[in-house]
Each structure stands twice: as structure tokens, then as C-alpha cells.
């Protein structure tokens, strides 16, 4: 069965510092991987997706993630944090094994950015 | 382009009442998903429709929950009778199918007193 583990339910960084949000997945077949961001009182917004093309995926707002099969990881990074990046981030995995894009979400990581 | 539209944004009602949540997917999307988000259980898929047909309802918690999609531009999630443990944020999402990403609405925050 698929699963997603996000290490660290809360991450705090200074403005301008590197953002690193960790995601490890478990899947019996090549997965599709997604990162979503959720701002307060809003739905989830797609940041980026990996669908078996380039292993380094660039997304919106300066975020990127690297698919590492050997480590079953898909960590999200941003070189320099902005105050506006404060939100909750969700990693999700899907493999179409059920015939459709059924997303299994991690528990989420809340990112705080302080001045 | 309009995104996924959900209504109402907030709903407060008393235990035992019927609750109906509504969703308008993005035009042209053939896949529709209903999710529930709680602190304890995170994001859970409740039901998945493809071309207006329910394909996977294994996540629907019990018979009190039902969902319909009468046409490509409208879906409802109904809870009858509602219970306090149903309090959560309910999201609707739509996609073009396959590995295409899901686009989420802003959710309905449901409180059952």
C-alpha cells in the first residue's frame, strides 16, 4: 500500500533562509508525486508535480523538489524563504494502481517564517 | 478561469439536521473528488466520480453520507442525520483525469453542534 511520511509537523525558518521540507513515500510501482500548499481558510494549491519526467521539478513561487528513487524521497526546497511562504505544505503520492489518480496525502508540515 | 467553486463556505447546524454541500468543478474536468480534512485524520478521500459516475466510494464513512453528481457541472455531498463528529472541512477537487493534478476548491467548514 502507498504511504507518505512528512518528517516534521512544524518547521520554522528565518526570512531569507533555506526552506527544506521532507517527504518520503512508499509505493510498489513508479509513483506520481505532488506537493500542495494550503494557506489559512483556503483549499490546496498545487506547487509542483513529478510524473516520471525530469527528476528535478520546478514549481511555482520558487519551490523545487527532487525525486530520488534510491531514497524514496521527494523533498521540497526553496533557496530563500519569504514571509508569504508561511503555510501548510502537503506531500502526496499516487500510482494510478486503482485506475485513477488517487492521492494519498502526508500529514502536512506547517512552515513558519520569522523576520 | 474559474476554479472549483464550493458552497457554502461555512455551515453551522445542530446535530440531527441534514447538511448538503455543493461543488461546481472546473469546466471540462471529468474527474471529481470529495475530501474531508480533520486534525486527527488529515485529508481523506471520501468519493471519486469519473464522467459523473461514482467509481470509488470506499472512503465514505457510513450510510449517513451520500454523494451525487447529476451532471458534469454539479455535485453534492449530503449528511443525514449529521453528528458532531462530522465537523470538519470538506473539500471538492476536480481534474482532467489520469495523472493530471487535482484542483481544489476553498472548502466548506462544517460545524455540527
XYZ file of C-alpha atoms in Angstrom:
228
model
C 0.000 0.000 0.000
C 1.094 3.514 -0.673
C 2.019 5.860 2.120
C 3.630 9.242 2.649
C 5.681 10.395 5.602
C 6.445 14.039 6.137
C 9.203 14.485 8.677
C 8.481 17.393 10.981
C 4.967 18.629 11.548
C 6.342 22.129 12.168
C 9.321 23.831 10.557
C 10.473 27.338 11.412
C 12.965 29.344 9.360
C 14.188 32.896 9.183
C 13.268 35.087 6.269
C 15.906 34.576 3.581
C 16.961 31.159 4.857
C 16.770 27.868 3.006
C 13.475 26.016 3.218
C 13.655 22.216 3.311
C 10.502 20.174 3.816
C 10.980 16.430 3.850
C 8.798 13.816 2.210
C 9.357 10.075 1.951
C 6.965 7.785 0.147
C 6.219 4.120 -0.158
C 4.904 2.735 -3.414
C 5.135 -0.637 -5.116
C 5.160 0.906 -8.587
C 6.683 4.076 -10.019
C 4.775 6.849 -8.336
C 3.433 10.217 -9.255
C 4.324 12.739 -6.577
C 2.850 16.105 -5.745
C 3.412 18.980 -3.358
C 0.474 21.164 -2.408
C 0.342 24.304 -0.257
C -2.586 25.352 1.897
C -2.976 28.907 3.154
C -5.358 29.594 6.045
C -9.011 29.147 5.155
C -8.185 28.130 1.614
C -8.034 24.951 -0.413
C -4.918 23.160 -1.530
C -2.918 24.734 -4.328
C -0.580 22.682 -6.491
C 3.069 23.680 -6.097
C 4.651 21.084 -8.358
C 4.342 17.530 -9.627
C 6.605 14.658 -10.622
C 5.246 12.328 -13.285
C 8.344 10.362 -14.388
C 9.988 13.044 -16.475
C 12.908 15.080 -15.072
C 13.827 14.160 -11.516
C 14.307 17.801 -10.526
C 10.958 19.511 -10.711
C 10.480 23.253 -10.574
C 7.234 24.677 -9.283
C 5.592 27.963 -8.528
C 6.831 30.596 -6.090
C 10.474 29.487 -6.415
C 9.957 25.999 -4.978
C 11.513 22.884 -6.394
C 11.678 19.206 -5.466
C 13.965 16.353 -6.409
C 12.767 12.790 -6.913
C 15.298 10.326 -5.525
C 14.209 6.771 -6.198
C 17.029 5.203 -4.184
C 15.978 7.177 -1.125
C 12.211 7.087 -1.881
C 12.222 10.792 -1.199
C 10.710 13.898 -2.752
C 11.898 16.768 -0.568
C 10.712 20.322 -1.227
C 13.198 23.191 -1.182
C 13.346 26.919 -1.699
C 16.640 28.815 -1.528
C 15.315 31.879 0.263
C 12.173 31.966 2.400
C 9.686 34.825 2.209
C 7.175 35.760 4.858
C 4.450 34.893 2.352
C 5.643 31.254 2.311
C 4.162 30.667 5.764
C 1.519 27.987 5.197
C 0.939 24.251 5.482
C 2.541 22.007 2.908
C 1.329 18.574 1.897
C 3.166 15.876 0.000
C 1.024 13.349 -1.866
C 1.654 10.131 -3.795
C -0.377 8.371 -6.457
C 0.343 5.444 -8.750
C -2.868 5.043 -10.751
C -2.981 1.436 -9.498
C -6.638 1.835 -8.698
C -7.310 3.048 -12.208
C -7.318 6.680 -11.261
C -5.172 9.339 -9.640
C -5.978 8.501 -6.013
C -3.879 10.793 -3.874
C -2.528 9.647 -0.543
C -1.528 12.697 1.493
C 1.055 13.106 4.180
C 0.090 14.650 7.493
C 1.402 18.030 6.419
C 4.189 20.345 7.564
C 3.394 23.781 8.874
C 6.049 26.281 7.817
C 6.610 29.380 9.911
C 8.815 32.197 8.596
C 10.078 34.760 11.073
C 11.804 38.070 10.414
C -10.626 30.811 -15.445
C -12.930 29.985 -12.590
C -11.629 27.380 -10.210
C -13.591 24.803 -8.273
C -16.455 26.528 -6.503
C -17.877 25.222 -3.254
C -20.826 26.410 -1.239
C -21.478 27.257 1.451
C -18.077 28.303 2.820
C -19.260 27.841 6.371
C -22.119 25.823 7.805
C -23.168 25.580 11.411
C -26.071 23.339 12.258
C -27.429 21.218 15.038
C -26.976 17.527 15.442
C -29.555 15.511 13.547
C -30.081 18.054 10.790
C -29.486 17.332 7.130
C -26.468 19.030 5.588
C -25.885 19.492 1.867
C -22.562 20.654 0.497
C -22.258 21.765 -3.109
C -19.492 21.768 -5.678
C -19.034 23.112 -9.180
C -15.947 21.597 -10.827
C -13.753 23.299 -13.389
C -15.380 23.219 -16.801
C -14.039 20.364 -18.913
C -12.768 18.317 -15.999
C -14.129 14.766 -15.996
C -12.934 13.678 -12.547
C -14.373 14.923 -9.271
C -13.261 14.141 -5.728
C -14.691 14.859 -2.292
C -12.268 15.024 0.658
C -12.605 15.568 4.384
C -9.915 17.285 6.436
C -9.653 16.959 10.200
C -6.849 17.492 12.680
C -6.945 13.884 13.757
C -7.140 12.130 10.395
C -5.721 14.680 7.959
C -7.000 14.652 4.379
C -9.172 11.674 3.486
C -10.728 10.860 0.133
C -14.440 10.232 0.528
C -15.583 9.540 -3.024
C -14.400 9.776 -6.619
C -16.556 10.381 -9.702
C -15.494 9.891 -13.301
C -17.767 11.280 -16.021
C -20.477 11.791 -13.376
C -20.387 8.140 -12.269
C -19.258 7.182 -8.743
C -16.209 4.955 -9.150
C -14.757 4.665 -5.653
C -16.845 5.385 -2.572
C -14.786 3.267 -0.193
C -13.904 6.341 1.834
C -17.485 7.288 2.650
C -17.649 6.814 6.423
C -21.139 5.370 6.746
C -24.612 5.326 5.291
C -25.347 8.780 6.648
C -23.123 10.134 3.885
C -24.208 10.215 0.261
C -22.903 11.974 -2.839
C -24.381 12.641 -6.237
C -23.239 14.120 -9.497
C -26.310 14.718 -11.664
C -24.316 16.439 -14.398
C -20.780 17.440 -15.303
C -21.017 20.813 -13.600
C -22.523 19.984 -10.217
C -22.052 17.618 -7.322
C -23.458 17.370 -3.812
C -22.345 15.699 -0.615
C -25.137 15.100 1.865
C -25.018 14.090 5.505
C -28.264 12.922 7.085
C -28.517 12.880 10.025
C -25.482 14.922 10.970
C -23.430 14.239 14.108
C -20.829 16.352 15.968
C -18.044 14.025 14.777
C -18.821 15.077 11.206
C -17.399 18.515 11.961
C -14.543 19.073 9.513
C -13.534 20.958 6.412
C -14.889 19.303 3.276
C -13.081 19.887 0.004
C -14.114 19.235 -3.544
C -11.459 18.803 -6.241
C -11.569 18.198 -9.975
C -9.100 17.116 -12.626
C -8.717 16.123 -16.265
C -8.100 12.532 -15.197
C -5.067 10.293 -15.482
C -2.008 11.657 -13.750
C -3.223 15.239 -14.128
C -3.243 17.149 -10.848
C -6.345 17.789 -8.839
C -7.545 21.364 -8.368
C -9.182 22.096 -5.040
C -11.971 24.415 -4.010
C -11.707 26.586 -0.904
C -13.698 24.096 1.144
C -16.755 24.126 3.385
C -16.098 24.414 7.098
C -18.826 22.363 8.758
C -19.621 22.571 12.446
C -22.227 20.268 13.949
C -23.345 21.368 17.400
